[in-house]
Amino acid sequence: MRCYIRGLLRAVAMLLSAVVALCLALPAFALECKTAPMVSSAEFVVTVDPSTAWQPRSGQIRILIQSNTLSLKDVAVQACFKWSGLDNDAFQPAPLVQLVEIVGDIPGKAVYSVSVPDRALPPVKSNWFGRLFGSSTAAPGDPDSYDAARIVPVADLRIVLRKSGAALAVADRSVGITSVWTAVGITAGTVLVVLVILVLWARSRQVPGTDPLMRLIATREGYVSLSQFQIVMWSFLFGAGAVYVMGLSGSLIDIPAGALVLLGISGATIIGAKISDVNAKAQPPGRPPPSTATIRPGPVTGLTLTNVTDRGVTLSWTPPAVVAGAEVAVYIVRYARAAFADWRSASDSYQGTSFDVTGLQPQTAYLFEVQTSNAAGQGPAVQGQATTAAPVQNVRTPVWSDLVVTPEHPGELDVTRVQMLLFTLIAAGFVAIKLFNSYIIPEIPQGILVLMGISNGTYLSAKFVRN
């Protein structure tokens, strides 16, 4: 026990000594930055990574140092910060300068990570909105001053390269010191406004359920759509990320190509899913038999419109009297909104006598038209009119398990849905972590894009094959 206590006391003493040494070294380090001679050496090129040129306090700025003749292995890199315009006495040392990598096999080219001081830099006096609208009255050189309408306060980053205590080169670069809480507030406010708008829109669609989030990804039939979940999730993640990064940097940003590819994959998936659903409900087109008719057919009789719902109408009719040489080959079905006469074809080769027109708008007056046709030409068209019903709230309430099961088999997991959901969540987690750690929208690795493409393709293939 005594040995354990003695060892613990020795470790505490060593830790305190290290802390005291560090505290004593920091003022000396700051003094070195303030008094460092401005050595302009053509042997060294110091570049700030543009994607990290603006960072919050405690953020990491990456710099690239390159020398064509000297090795950086024996060169010490020091960094200090001060608000732009202040004198050298305001320099504060960076808490950490760390070598990230030696680029390639070139010892004279390396990447370093510089930590932005947290509490050493004085606070900015004016708020973000004051700088945005130009209401700040700060004199040039004050922390809250800005140039060229930049809303992010500008700081000077001084990089000092030393070897054996002697300064080899000193480089001053401008960086932006931004506020995470400001960006978070802007992002939260933007997301809240968009959510309110979407929830109000979902209510107008008469989507079942009361959960506002589920309303965004549910269909009118009362089922949660996996493809809609994916496109909504990616849109919110990249949209909120773009607002967050722009709130940090105070400027527009480039959206990486990988993010656009993911949005494209999601958009193609939701369109493909809708096409599959429409195909499942569509009437079989049929193939008109060979016809030797020489006389155009007569009109249909007894056209009736039944089963009028908020989205569809059933048309039924009686074929015209059989006349030699004027046999009906196919029926042409058209419909249009009565107020606009925007005629569109429902089928131009139908052979039955009862047809379901779907995809209509609720509470809208429609004109319907059935016309006979054969090899000799088209017969007279017969029209009818009906007004679709008001939208009806579906009694089924969507549940989250709809994401991994199909409406046809509600008690069984659909492996294609599970695969698509799993890879989507993995990719979203990667993007979110990189976004809020690096303060940039990351490039999506090609492997993740391939996985997303495969999983979405498998999901769509299963829908089309099943139908």
Coordinates of C-alpha atoms in Angstrom, one line a residue:
M1 CA 0.0 0.0 0.0
R2 CA 2.9 2.4 0.9
C3 CA 4.5 1.7 -2.4
Y4 CA 1.3 2.3 -4.2
I5 CA 0.8 5.7 -2.4
R6 CA 4.5 6.6 -3.0
G7 CA 4.1 5.9 -6.8
L8 CA 0.9 7.8 -7.0
L9 CA 2.5 10.9 -5.3
R10 CA 5.5 10.6 -7.6
A11 CA 3.2 10.6 -10.7
V12 CA 1.2 13.6 -9.4
A13 CA 4.4 15.5 -8.7
M14 CA 5.7 14.8 -12.3
L15 CA 2.3 16.0 -13.7
L16 CA 2.5 19.2 -11.7
S17 CA 6.0 19.8 -12.9
A18 CA 5.0 19.4 -16.5
V19 CA 2.1 21.8 -16.0
V20 CA 4.3 24.4 -14.4
A21 CA 6.9 24.0 -17.2
L22 CA 4.2 24.4 -19.8
C23 CA 2.8 27.5 -18.1
L24 CA 6.3 29.0 -18.0
A25 CA 7.0 28.1 -21.6
L26 CA 3.8 29.7 -23.0
P27 CA 4.8 33.3 -22.2
A28 CA 8.2 32.7 -23.6
F29 CA 6.6 31.1 -26.7
A30 CA 4.4 34.2 -27.1
L31 CA 7.4 36.4 -26.7
E32 CA 9.2 34.5 -29.4
C33 CA 6.2 35.2 -31.8
K34 CA 6.1 38.9 -30.9
T35 CA 9.9 39.4 -31.2
A36 CA 10.6 37.0 -34.1
P37 CA 12.5 38.7 -36.9
M38 CA 10.6 39.0 -40.1
V39 CA 12.7 36.6 -42.1
S40 CA 11.4 36.4 -45.6
S41 CA 13.0 33.2 -47.0
A42 CA 12.4 31.9 -50.5
E43 CA 13.3 28.5 -49.2
F44 CA 9.9 28.0 -47.5
V45 CA 6.4 28.3 -48.8
V46 CA 3.6 28.4 -46.2
T47 CA 0.0 27.8 -47.4
V48 CA -3.2 27.6 -45.4
D49 CA -5.6 24.9 -46.4
P50 CA -8.6 26.9 -47.8
S51 CA -11.1 24.4 -46.4
T52 CA -9.8 25.2 -42.8
A53 CA -9.0 28.9 -43.3
W54 CA -11.9 29.8 -40.9
Q55 CA -12.4 27.9 -37.7
P56 CA -14.0 28.3 -34.3
R57 CA -12.0 28.5 -31.1
S58 CA -10.2 25.2 -30.4
G59 CA -10.7 24.4 -34.1
Q60 CA -7.9 22.9 -36.2
I61 CA -6.3 24.9 -39.1
R62 CA -4.2 22.9 -41.5
I63 CA -1.1 24.5 -43.0
L64 CA 1.2 23.2 -45.8
I65 CA 4.9 24.0 -45.5
Q66 CA 7.2 23.3 -48.4
S67 CA 10.9 23.7 -49.0
N68 CA 12.7 22.7 -52.2
T69 CA 16.1 22.5 -50.6
L70 CA 15.8 21.8 -46.8
S71 CA 14.3 19.0 -44.9
L72 CA 11.5 19.8 -42.3
K73 CA 12.4 16.9 -40.0
D74 CA 14.7 19.1 -37.9
V75 CA 12.7 22.3 -38.2
A76 CA 10.5 23.4 -35.3
V77 CA 7.2 25.0 -36.2
Q78 CA 5.6 27.6 -33.9
A79 CA 2.3 29.4 -34.4
C80 CA 0.6 32.4 -32.8
F81 CA -2.7 34.3 -33.3
K82 CA -3.8 37.9 -32.9
W83 CA -6.8 39.9 -34.2
S84 CA -6.0 41.5 -37.6
G85 CA -4.7 45.1 -37.2
L86 CA -3.5 44.8 -33.6
D87 CA 0.2 45.2 -32.9
N88 CA 2.6 42.3 -32.2
D89 CA 2.2 42.5 -28.5
A90 CA -1.3 41.0 -28.9
F91 CA 0.0 37.7 -30.3
Q92 CA -1.1 34.6 -28.4
P93 CA 0.5 31.2 -28.8
A94 CA -1.3 28.3 -30.4
P95 CA -2.0 25.6 -27.8
L96 CA -0.9 22.8 -30.1
V97 CA 1.1 22.5 -33.4
Q98 CA 1.2 19.0 -34.6
L99 CA 2.8 17.3 -37.6
V100 CA 0.0 15.5 -39.6
E101 CA 2.0 14.0 -42.4
I102 CA 5.0 14.2 -44.6
V103 CA 3.7 14.5 -48.1
G104 CA 4.9 11.7 -50.3
D105 CA 8.7 11.0 -50.0
I106 CA 9.6 14.6 -50.0
P107 CA 11.1 15.5 -46.6
G108 CA 10.7 19.2 -47.4
K109 CA 6.9 19.1 -47.7
A110 CA 4.7 18.5 -44.7
V111 CA 1.2 19.2 -43.4
Y112 CA 0.7 20.6 -39.9
S113 CA -2.4 21.1 -37.7
V114 CA -2.6 24.3 -35.7
S115 CA -5.1 24.6 -32.8
V116 CA -6.9 28.0 -32.5
P117 CA -6.6 29.4 -29.0
D118 CA -9.8 29.1 -26.9
R119 CA -9.6 31.7 -24.1
A120 CA -6.3 33.5 -25.0
L121 CA -7.9 35.6 -27.7
P122 CA -10.1 38.4 -26.4
P123 CA -13.8 38.2 -27.1
V124 CA -15.3 39.9 -30.1
K125 CA -17.3 43.0 -29.0
S126 CA -20.0 43.3 -31.6
N127 CA -22.4 40.5 -32.5
W128 CA -22.7 38.6 -35.7
F129 CA -25.7 40.6 -36.9
G130 CA -23.9 43.9 -36.3
R131 CA -21.1 42.8 -38.6
L132 CA -23.5 41.5 -41.1
F133 CA -25.5 44.7 -41.4
G134 CA -22.6 47.0 -41.0
S135 CA -23.8 48.5 -37.7
S136 CA -20.5 47.9 -35.9
T137 CA -18.6 51.1 -35.0
A138 CA -15.3 49.4 -34.2
A139 CA -12.1 51.1 -35.3
P140 CA -9.7 49.3 -37.7
G141 CA -7.7 46.8 -35.7
D142 CA -10.3 46.0 -33.1
P143 CA -11.3 42.4 -32.8
D144 CA -14.8 43.0 -34.3
S145 CA -13.5 44.8 -37.4
Y146 CA -13.9 43.2 -40.7
D147 CA -12.9 43.8 -44.3
A148 CA -14.8 43.4 -47.6
A149 CA -18.1 42.8 -45.8
R150 CA -16.9 39.7 -44.1
I151 CA -19.0 38.7 -41.2
V152 CA -16.3 36.5 -39.7
P153 CA -13.7 38.4 -37.6
V154 CA -10.2 38.1 -39.3
A155 CA -7.2 37.1 -37.3
D156 CA -3.5 37.0 -38.2
L157 CA -1.7 33.6 -38.0
R158 CA 2.0 33.8 -37.6
I159 CA 4.1 30.8 -38.5
V160 CA 7.7 30.8 -37.2
L161 CA 10.2 28.2 -38.5
R162 CA 13.2 27.6 -36.3
K163 CA 16.2 25.4 -36.3
S164 CA 18.6 25.2 -33.4
G165 CA 16.9 28.3 -31.9
A166 CA 17.5 30.5 -34.9
A167 CA 14.6 31.8 -37.0
L168 CA 14.6 30.5 -40.5
A169 CA 11.5 32.1 -41.8
V170 CA 8.4 33.9 -40.5
A171 CA 5.1 33.9 -42.4
D172 CA 1.9 35.8 -41.6
R173 CA -1.5 34.5 -43.0
S174 CA -5.1 35.7 -42.5
V175 CA -7.7 33.3 -41.0
G176 CA -11.2 33.7 -39.8
I177 CA -12.2 33.0 -36.1
T178 CA -15.9 32.1 -36.2
S179 CA -18.6 31.1 -33.7
V180 CA -20.0 27.6 -33.6
W181 CA -23.0 28.7 -31.4
T182 CA -23.9 31.4 -34.0
A183 CA -23.8 28.8 -36.8
V184 CA -25.8 26.3 -34.7
G185 CA -28.5 29.0 -33.9
I186 CA -28.8 29.9 -37.6
T187 CA -29.0 26.2 -38.6
A188 CA -31.6 25.4 -35.9
G189 CA -33.7 28.4 -36.9
T190 CA -33.6 27.5 -40.6
V191 CA -34.4 23.8 -40.0
L192 CA -37.3 24.8 -37.7
V193 CA -38.8 27.1 -40.4
V194 CA -38.5 24.5 -43.1
L195 CA -40.1 21.9 -40.8
V196 CA -43.0 24.1 -40.1
I197 CA -43.6 24.7 -43.8
L198 CA -43.3 21.0 -44.6
V199 CA -45.6 20.0 -41.7
L200 CA -48.3 22.5 -42.9
W201 CA -47.9 21.1 -46.4
A202 CA -48.2 17.5 -45.1
R203 CA -51.5 18.5 -43.4
S204 CA -52.8 19.8 -46.7
R205 CA -52.1 16.4 -48.2
Q206 CA -54.3 14.7 -45.6
V207 CA -51.5 12.3 -44.6
P208 CA -52.6 9.9 -41.9
G209 CA -51.2 10.1 -38.4
T210 CA -50.2 12.9 -36.0
D211 CA -46.4 12.6 -35.9
P212 CA -45.1 15.6 -37.8
L213 CA -41.9 13.8 -38.9
M214 CA -43.8 10.7 -40.1
R215 CA -46.2 12.9 -42.1
L216 CA -43.2 13.9 -44.2
I217 CA -42.4 10.4 -45.3
A218 CA -45.8 8.7 -45.3
T219 CA -48.1 8.1 -48.2
R220 CA -51.8 8.9 -48.4
E221 CA -52.5 5.2 -48.0
G222 CA -51.0 5.3 -44.5
Y223 CA -47.6 3.7 -45.1
V224 CA -44.1 5.0 -44.4
S225 CA -42.1 5.2 -47.7
L226 CA -38.5 4.2 -47.4
S227 CA -37.5 6.1 -50.6
Q228 CA -39.2 9.2 -49.2
F229 CA -37.5 8.7 -45.9
Q230 CA -34.1 8.6 -47.7
I231 CA -34.6 11.7 -49.8
V232 CA -36.0 13.7 -46.9
M233 CA -33.1 12.6 -44.6
W234 CA -30.4 13.5 -47.2
S235 CA -32.0 16.8 -48.1
F236 CA -32.2 17.8 -44.4
L237 CA -28.7 16.6 -43.7
F238 CA -27.0 18.3 -46.6
G239 CA -29.2 21.4 -46.4
A240 CA -28.6 21.8 -42.6
G241 CA -24.9 21.1 -43.2
A242 CA -24.7 23.8 -45.9
V243 CA -26.4 26.3 -43.7
Y244 CA -24.2 25.4 -40.7
V245 CA -21.0 25.7 -42.8
M246 CA -22.1 29.0 -44.3
G247 CA -23.0 30.3 -40.9
L248 CA -19.4 29.4 -39.8
S249 CA -17.6 30.8 -42.8
G250 CA -19.9 33.7 -43.7
S251 CA -19.7 32.8 -47.3
L252 CA -21.2 30.4 -49.9
I253 CA -19.6 27.0 -50.1
D254 CA -19.1 24.3 -52.8
I255 CA -21.2 21.2 -52.4
P256 CA -18.9 18.2 -53.0
A257 CA -19.7 16.0 -56.0
G258 CA -20.3 13.0 -53.7
A259 CA -23.1 14.8 -51.9
L260 CA -24.8 15.6 -55.2
V261 CA -24.4 11.9 -56.3
L262 CA -26.1 10.8 -53.1
L263 CA -29.0 13.2 -53.7
G264 CA -29.2 12.0 -57.3
I265 CA -29.3 8.3 -56.2
S266 CA -32.1 9.1 -53.7
G267 CA -34.1 11.1 -56.2
A268 CA -33.8 8.3 -58.8
T269 CA -35.0 5.8 -56.1
I270 CA -38.1 7.8 -55.2
I271 CA -39.0 8.3 -58.9
G272 CA -38.4 4.6 -59.6
A273 CA -40.6 3.6 -56.6
K274 CA -43.4 5.9 -57.8
I275 CA -43.1 4.4 -61.3
S276 CA -43.4 0.9 -59.9
D277 CA -46.5 1.8 -57.9
V278 CA -48.1 3.4 -60.9
N279 CA -47.3 0.4 -63.1
A280 CA -48.8 -1.9 -60.5
K281 CA -52.1 0.0 -60.7
A282 CA -52.1 0.5 -64.5
Q283 CA -54.4 -1.3 -66.8
P284 CA -52.7 -3.9 -69.1
P285 CA -52.3 -2.2 -72.5
G286 CA -53.1 -5.3 -74.5
R287 CA -52.1 -5.8 -78.1
P288 CA -54.6 -5.1 -80.8
P289 CA -55.3 -8.1 -83.0
P290 CA -54.7 -8.0 -86.8
S291 CA -57.7 -6.2 -88.4
T292 CA -59.0 -6.2 -91.9
A293 CA -61.8 -3.7 -91.1
T294 CA -62.7 -1.4 -94.0
I295 CA -65.3 0.6 -92.1
R296 CA -64.8 2.8 -89.1
P297 CA -66.5 1.5 -86.0
G298 CA -69.6 3.1 -84.4
P299 CA -69.6 4.7 -81.0
V300 CA -69.9 2.9 -77.7
T301 CA -73.2 3.1 -75.8
G302 CA -74.2 3.2 -72.2
L303 CA -71.0 5.0 -70.9
T304 CA -71.3 5.1 -67.1
L305 CA -68.9 6.5 -64.4
T306 CA -68.9 4.6 -61.1
N307 CA -66.7 4.1 -58.1
V308 CA -65.9 7.8 -58.0
T309 CA -63.2 8.4 -55.3
D310 CA -60.9 11.3 -54.5
R311 CA -58.3 9.9 -56.8
G312 CA -60.0 7.8 -59.5
V313 CA -63.1 6.9 -61.5
T314 CA -64.3 3.6 -63.2
L315 CA -65.5 3.9 -66.7
S316 CA -67.8 1.2 -68.2
W317 CA -69.5 1.0 -71.6
T318 CA -71.2 -1.3 -74.1
P319 CA -69.5 -2.0 -77.4
P320 CA -71.2 -0.8 -80.6
A321 CA -73.4 -3.1 -82.6
V322 CA -71.4 -5.6 -84.6
V323 CA -71.3 -4.6 -88.2
A324 CA -69.3 -6.6 -90.8
G325 CA -66.1 -4.8 -91.7
A326 CA -66.5 -2.3 -88.8
E327 CA -65.4 -4.5 -85.9
V328 CA -63.8 -2.6 -83.0
A329 CA -60.0 -3.4 -82.6
V330 CA -59.3 -1.2 -79.5
Y331 CA -60.7 1.5 -77.3
I332 CA -59.0 4.9 -76.7
V333 CA -59.6 6.4 -73.2
R334 CA -58.8 10.0 -72.5
Y335 CA -59.6 12.4 -69.7
A336 CA -59.2 16.1 -68.9
R337 CA -60.0 18.6 -66.2
A338 CA -63.3 20.3 -67.2
A339 CA -62.0 23.8 -66.4
F340 CA -58.9 23.5 -68.5
A341 CA -59.6 20.9 -71.2
D342 CA -56.1 19.6 -70.8
W343 CA -56.7 16.2 -72.5
R344 CA -54.3 13.3 -71.8
S345 CA -54.4 9.7 -72.8
A346 CA -55.1 7.0 -70.2
S347 CA -54.8 4.2 -72.8
D348 CA -54.8 4.1 -76.6
S349 CA -55.0 0.3 -77.0
Y350 CA -57.5 -1.0 -74.5
Q351 CA -59.6 -4.0 -75.3
G352 CA -61.9 -4.4 -72.3
T353 CA -65.2 -2.6 -71.5
S354 CA -64.3 -1.3 -68.0
F355 CA -61.4 1.0 -67.3
D356 CA -60.1 2.5 -64.0
V357 CA -58.7 6.0 -64.4
T358 CA -56.4 6.8 -61.5
G359 CA -54.1 9.6 -60.4
L360 CA -56.8 12.3 -60.4
Q361 CA -57.0 15.4 -58.2
P362 CA -59.6 15.5 -55.3
Q363 CA -62.7 17.6 -55.7
T364 CA -62.1 18.4 -59.4
A365 CA -64.6 18.1 -62.3
Y366 CA -63.3 15.8 -65.1
L367 CA -64.4 15.0 -68.6
F368 CA -63.9 11.4 -69.7
E369 CA -63.9 10.2 -73.3
V370 CA -64.1 6.7 -74.9
Q371 CA -63.5 6.3 -78.6
T372 CA -63.5 3.2 -80.8
S373 CA -60.8 2.4 -83.3
N374 CA -59.8 -0.1 -85.9
A375 CA -57.7 -0.3 -89.1
A376 CA -60.1 1.9 -91.0
G377 CA -60.0 4.7 -88.5
Q378 CA -61.6 6.0 -85.3
G379 CA -65.3 6.1 -84.5
P380 CA -67.2 8.9 -82.8
A381 CA -66.1 9.7 -79.2
V382 CA -68.5 9.5 -76.3
Q383 CA -68.0 11.7 -73.3
G384 CA -69.1 11.7 -69.6
Q385 CA -68.4 14.0 -66.7
A386 CA -67.8 13.4 -63.0
T387 CA -66.4 15.3 -60.0
T388 CA -63.9 13.5 -57.8
A389 CA -64.7 13.2 -54.1
A390 CA -63.1 15.1 -51.3
P391 CA -60.0 13.5 -49.9
V392 CA -60.7 10.9 -47.2
Q393 CA -58.5 10.4 -44.2
N394 CA -57.2 6.8 -44.3
V395 CA -57.9 4.9 -41.1
R396 CA -54.5 3.3 -41.1
T397 CA -51.8 5.1 -39.1
P398 CA -48.2 4.7 -40.5
V399 CA -45.6 3.1 -38.2
W400 CA -41.9 3.2 -38.4
S401 CA -41.7 -0.6 -39.0
D402 CA -43.1 0.2 -42.5
L403 CA -39.5 1.1 -43.4
V404 CA -38.5 -2.6 -43.4
V405 CA -41.7 -4.4 -44.3
T406 CA -43.9 -4.3 -47.4
P407 CA -47.6 -3.6 -47.4
E408 CA -48.2 -7.0 -48.9
H409 CA -46.4 -8.9 -46.1
P410 CA -46.6 -6.7 -43.0
G411 CA -45.3 -9.4 -40.7
E412 CA -42.2 -10.2 -42.6
L413 CA -38.9 -8.3 -43.0
D414 CA -37.9 -7.3 -46.5
V415 CA -34.2 -7.9 -46.8
T416 CA -33.9 -5.3 -49.6
R417 CA -35.4 -2.6 -47.4
V418 CA -33.2 -3.6 -44.5
Q419 CA -30.1 -3.4 -46.7
M420 CA -31.1 0.0 -48.1
L421 CA -31.9 1.4 -44.7
L422 CA -28.7 0.1 -43.1
F423 CA -26.4 1.5 -45.7
T424 CA -28.3 4.8 -45.7
L425 CA -27.9 5.2 -41.9
I426 CA -24.2 4.3 -42.1
A427 CA -23.5 6.8 -44.8
A428 CA -25.6 9.5 -43.0
G429 CA -23.6 8.9 -39.8
F430 CA -20.3 9.2 -41.6
V431 CA -21.4 12.5 -43.2
A432 CA -22.8 13.9 -39.9
I433 CA -19.6 13.1 -37.9
K434 CA -17.3 14.5 -40.5
L435 CA -19.4 17.6 -41.0
F436 CA -19.6 18.6 -37.3
N437 CA -16.0 17.6 -36.6
S438 CA -14.3 19.2 -39.6
Y439 CA -16.8 22.1 -40.2
I440 CA -17.0 21.2 -43.9
I441 CA -19.3 19.1 -46.0
P442 CA -17.0 16.1 -46.7
E443 CA -16.3 14.3 -49.9
I444 CA -18.2 11.0 -49.9
P445 CA -15.8 8.0 -50.4
Q446 CA -16.4 6.2 -53.7
G447 CA -17.0 2.9 -51.8
I448 CA -20.0 4.4 -49.9
L449 CA -21.4 5.8 -53.2
V450 CA -21.1 2.3 -54.7
L451 CA -22.8 0.7 -51.7
M452 CA -25.6 3.2 -51.8
G453 CA -26.1 2.6 -55.5
I454 CA -26.1 -1.1 -55.1
S455 CA -28.5 -1.1 -52.2
N456 CA -30.9 1.3 -53.8
G457 CA -30.8 -0.6 -57.1
T458 CA -31.5 -3.8 -55.3
Y459 CA -34.5 -2.2 -53.5
L460 CA -35.9 -0.9 -56.8
S461 CA -35.3 -4.2 -58.6
A462 CA -37.2 -6.0 -55.9
K463 CA -40.2 -3.7 -56.3
F464 CA -40.3 -4.1 -60.1
V465 CA -39.8 -7.9 -59.9
R466 CA -42.5 -8.3 -57.3
N467 CA -45.0 -6.3 -59.4

